[in-house]
Amino acid sequence: MENKKYKNYVLRNFRDLSQLQLLSDEEREAIGVVGQVLPFKSNNYVVEELIDWNNVPNDPIFTLTFPRKEMLSKTHYAQVKQLLDAHDEGGLKQKVHEIRFKLNPNPAGQEHNVPAIDGIRLHGMQHKYRETVLFFPSQGQTCHAYCTFCFRWPQFSGMNELKFAMKEADLLHRYLKKHTRVTDVLFTGGDPLTAKAHIMAAYIEPLLTKEYAHIRIIRIGSKTLGYWPYRFLTDKDADDLLRLFEKVTKAGKHLAFQAHFNHPVELSTDAVKKAIARIRNTGAQIRTQSPLLRHINDDPAVWATLWKEQVNLGLIPYYMFVARDTGSKAFFDVPLERAWNIYRKAYRNVSGICRTVRGPSMSANPGKIQILGVTEIQGEKVFVLRFLQCRNPDLVDIPFFAKFDRKATWFDELVPAFGEKEFFFQKDNLLGWHGKEPDFIWE
Ligand SMILES: *Cc1c(COP(=O)(O)O)cnc(C)c1O
Ligand code: SF4
């Protein structure tokens, strides 16, 4: 196995990349301009092993990681370019800040669901669904490369007031000790596996003791298999990380590795295959998720291949998401009806073993909403929806209907079917929103 040394490409040094000579002047310029607004970062694995440079700019992994002109509106692009050309640093900074705020940097009320203990708000955590607490280790607030569609970009672009990271493992542990209905802790980021193994151990190992017997499942949400598999192979603390995974499974808990793969090419290299095998050897189970993205994977054949290849490698397909309403969404979005058709055409082409996947799912304010289909009821064309997850667990799995809308790309563009004023969950304060902040109605 080659010991690949990590090399980053960011705005400062992306011009060093010899491969960029294959781009037009305009495409190179776009990286510099769009990259001011949406953070840009890539690395030598993505550049050398995943991107097919004969296929740029349309290569899916190139589009996934390198800014392109169309990711900003024409007006915003022109404004940023003009200030860059004029070397007006102050003006640029202000304009970039202004544009970022217009791009909905904090979708789906992520600032809600922040729990508290003894009156301290725990900003590095989210507790939205009864069983699962999300934890954002402060050392994992970055990624090995940045996805151009990412909704977490404010965390990487220095918009600190929106940063969810929490330093103190102690507060996490205190919170979990008290909340015995929680069974799952999901470490997320950014990418928590950008943190060192000993940092992750400090968060995870205490959870293996008797006091946390109610915590059954340690989940790690990570893009590292897709963007830097050497993390599990030749990085200095690769073995330490795998030993940590092993400790979890030996303690009788489930280690659920939630891997993000957007395209089958990410499953094709020797490095990723070896990394998957090593992780599975620890007793961890890898599940997969990805958003559906125009220009990347908006094709049923791509999804069918993705799921089949995952199953071949011993991974369990888990979620297909609808892209969030933030950042460069206009470049990536797929109308909901089309999303459902892509899902269904892929789903019917795979065996039951791959059909552990659920989607297309929108992580909206009230919960994860799945599009079950489009149908006609008493002459009205409707979307059939259901909650896969909901702040109020009693509402999960109940079908409900929205008026069909050919163009809609997100839940907040939908209205109830049959001329009703509200969706069923908006009645009688079923979600526990008395005022601005939600009540934790399941306590
Ligand atoms: C998706 C999600 C979870 C985990 O949901 P599962 O369906 O159990 O995987 C937990 N918390 C939040 C806020 C989420 O968005
Ligand atoms: S890996 Fe995840 S968090 Fe990181 S940039 Fe991509 S989508 Fe965002």
PDB file of C-alpha atoms and ligand atoms in Angstrom, residues 110 113 126-134 136 151-152 184 186 219 258 287 289 318-319 321 324 358 361 363-364 367-368 388-389, ligand 1:
ATOM      1  CA  GLN A 110     -30.295  24.056  13.332  1.00  0.00           C
ATOM      2  CA  ASN A 113     -32.829  21.694  19.334  1.00  0.00           C
ATOM      3  CA  GLN A 126     -28.370  18.941  19.036  1.00  0.00           C
ATOM      4  CA  HIS A 127     -31.087  16.816  20.524  1.00  0.00           C
ATOM      5  CA  LYS A 128     -34.005  16.746  18.129  1.00  0.00           C
ATOM      6  CA  TYR A 129     -35.139  13.132  18.062  1.00  0.00           C
ATOM      7  CA  ARG A 130     -35.688  11.378  21.352  1.00  0.00           C
ATOM      8  CA  GLU A 131     -33.223   8.509  20.927  1.00  0.00           C
ATOM      9  CA  THR A 132     -30.336  10.301  19.285  1.00  0.00           C
ATOM     10  CA  VAL A 133     -28.027  13.076  20.427  1.00  0.00           C
ATOM     11  CA  LEU A 134     -25.797  14.770  17.879  1.00  0.00           C
ATOM     12  CA  PHE A 136     -20.054  18.194  17.155  1.00  0.00           C
ATOM     13  CA  PHE A 151     -24.963  23.002   4.149  1.00  0.00           C
ATOM     14  CA  ARG A 152     -22.294  23.072   6.848  1.00  0.00           C
ATOM     15  CA  ASP A 184     -27.546   6.745  20.219  1.00  0.00           C
ATOM     16  CA  LEU A 186     -23.943  10.544  16.697  1.00  0.00           C
ATOM     17  CA  ARG A 219     -22.404   6.513  15.483  1.00  0.00           C
ATOM     18  CA  GLN A 258     -22.291   6.435   8.683  1.00  0.00           C
ATOM     19  CA  ARG A 287     -24.085   2.407   6.575  1.00  0.00           C
ATOM     20  CA  GLN A 289     -26.044   8.085   2.864  1.00  0.00           C
ATOM     21  CA  TYR A 318     -29.313   3.839   4.594  1.00  0.00           C
ATOM     22  CA  TYR A 319     -30.554   7.248   3.367  1.00  0.00           C
ATOM     23  CA  PHE A 321     -31.504  12.882   0.971  1.00  0.00           C
ATOM     24  CA  ARG A 324     -30.822  21.263   1.544  1.00  0.00           C
ATOM     25  CA  ARG A 358     -34.954   5.085   2.505  1.00  0.00           C
ATOM     26  CA  SER A 361     -35.886  12.360   2.505  1.00  0.00           C
ATOM     27  CA  SER A 363     -34.445  17.067   6.770  1.00  0.00           C
ATOM     28  CA  ALA A 364     -36.931  19.835   7.450  1.00  0.00           C
ATOM     29  CA  GLY A 367     -38.403  16.137  11.019  1.00  0.00           C
ATOM     30  CA  LYS A 368     -37.183  13.893   8.226  1.00  0.00           C
ATOM     31  CA  LEU A 388     -39.126   8.982   8.980  1.00  0.00           C
ATOM     32  CA  GLN A 389     -38.102  10.953  12.045  1.00  0.00           C
TER      33      GLN A 389
HETATM   34  C1  LIG B   1     -30.906  12.401  10.821  1.00  0.00           C
HETATM   35  C2  LIG B   1     -30.783  12.899  12.166  1.00  0.00           C
HETATM   36  C3  LIG B   1     -30.615  12.020  13.231  1.00  0.00           C
HETATM   37  C4  LIG B   1     -30.522  10.514  13.048  1.00  0.00           C
HETATM   38  O1  LIG B   1     -31.693   9.976  12.508  1.00  0.00           O
HETATM   39  P1  LIG B   1     -31.795   8.421  12.184  1.00  0.00           P
HETATM   40  O2  LIG B   1     -33.014   8.290  11.347  1.00  0.00           O
HETATM   41  O3  LIG B   1     -31.912   7.716  13.482  1.00  0.00           O
HETATM   42  O4  LIG B   1     -30.542   8.048  11.472  1.00  0.00           O
HETATM   43  C5  LIG B   1     -30.542  12.554  14.494  1.00  0.00           C
HETATM   44  N1  LIG B   1     -30.631  13.887  14.729  1.00  0.00           N
HETATM   45  C6  LIG B   1     -30.817  14.761  13.719  1.00  0.00           C
HETATM   46  C7  LIG B   1     -30.922  16.224  14.030  1.00  0.00           C
HETATM   47  C8  LIG B   1     -30.888  14.313  12.405  1.00  0.00           C
HETATM   48  O5  LIG B   1     -31.068  15.181  11.411  1.00  0.00           O
END
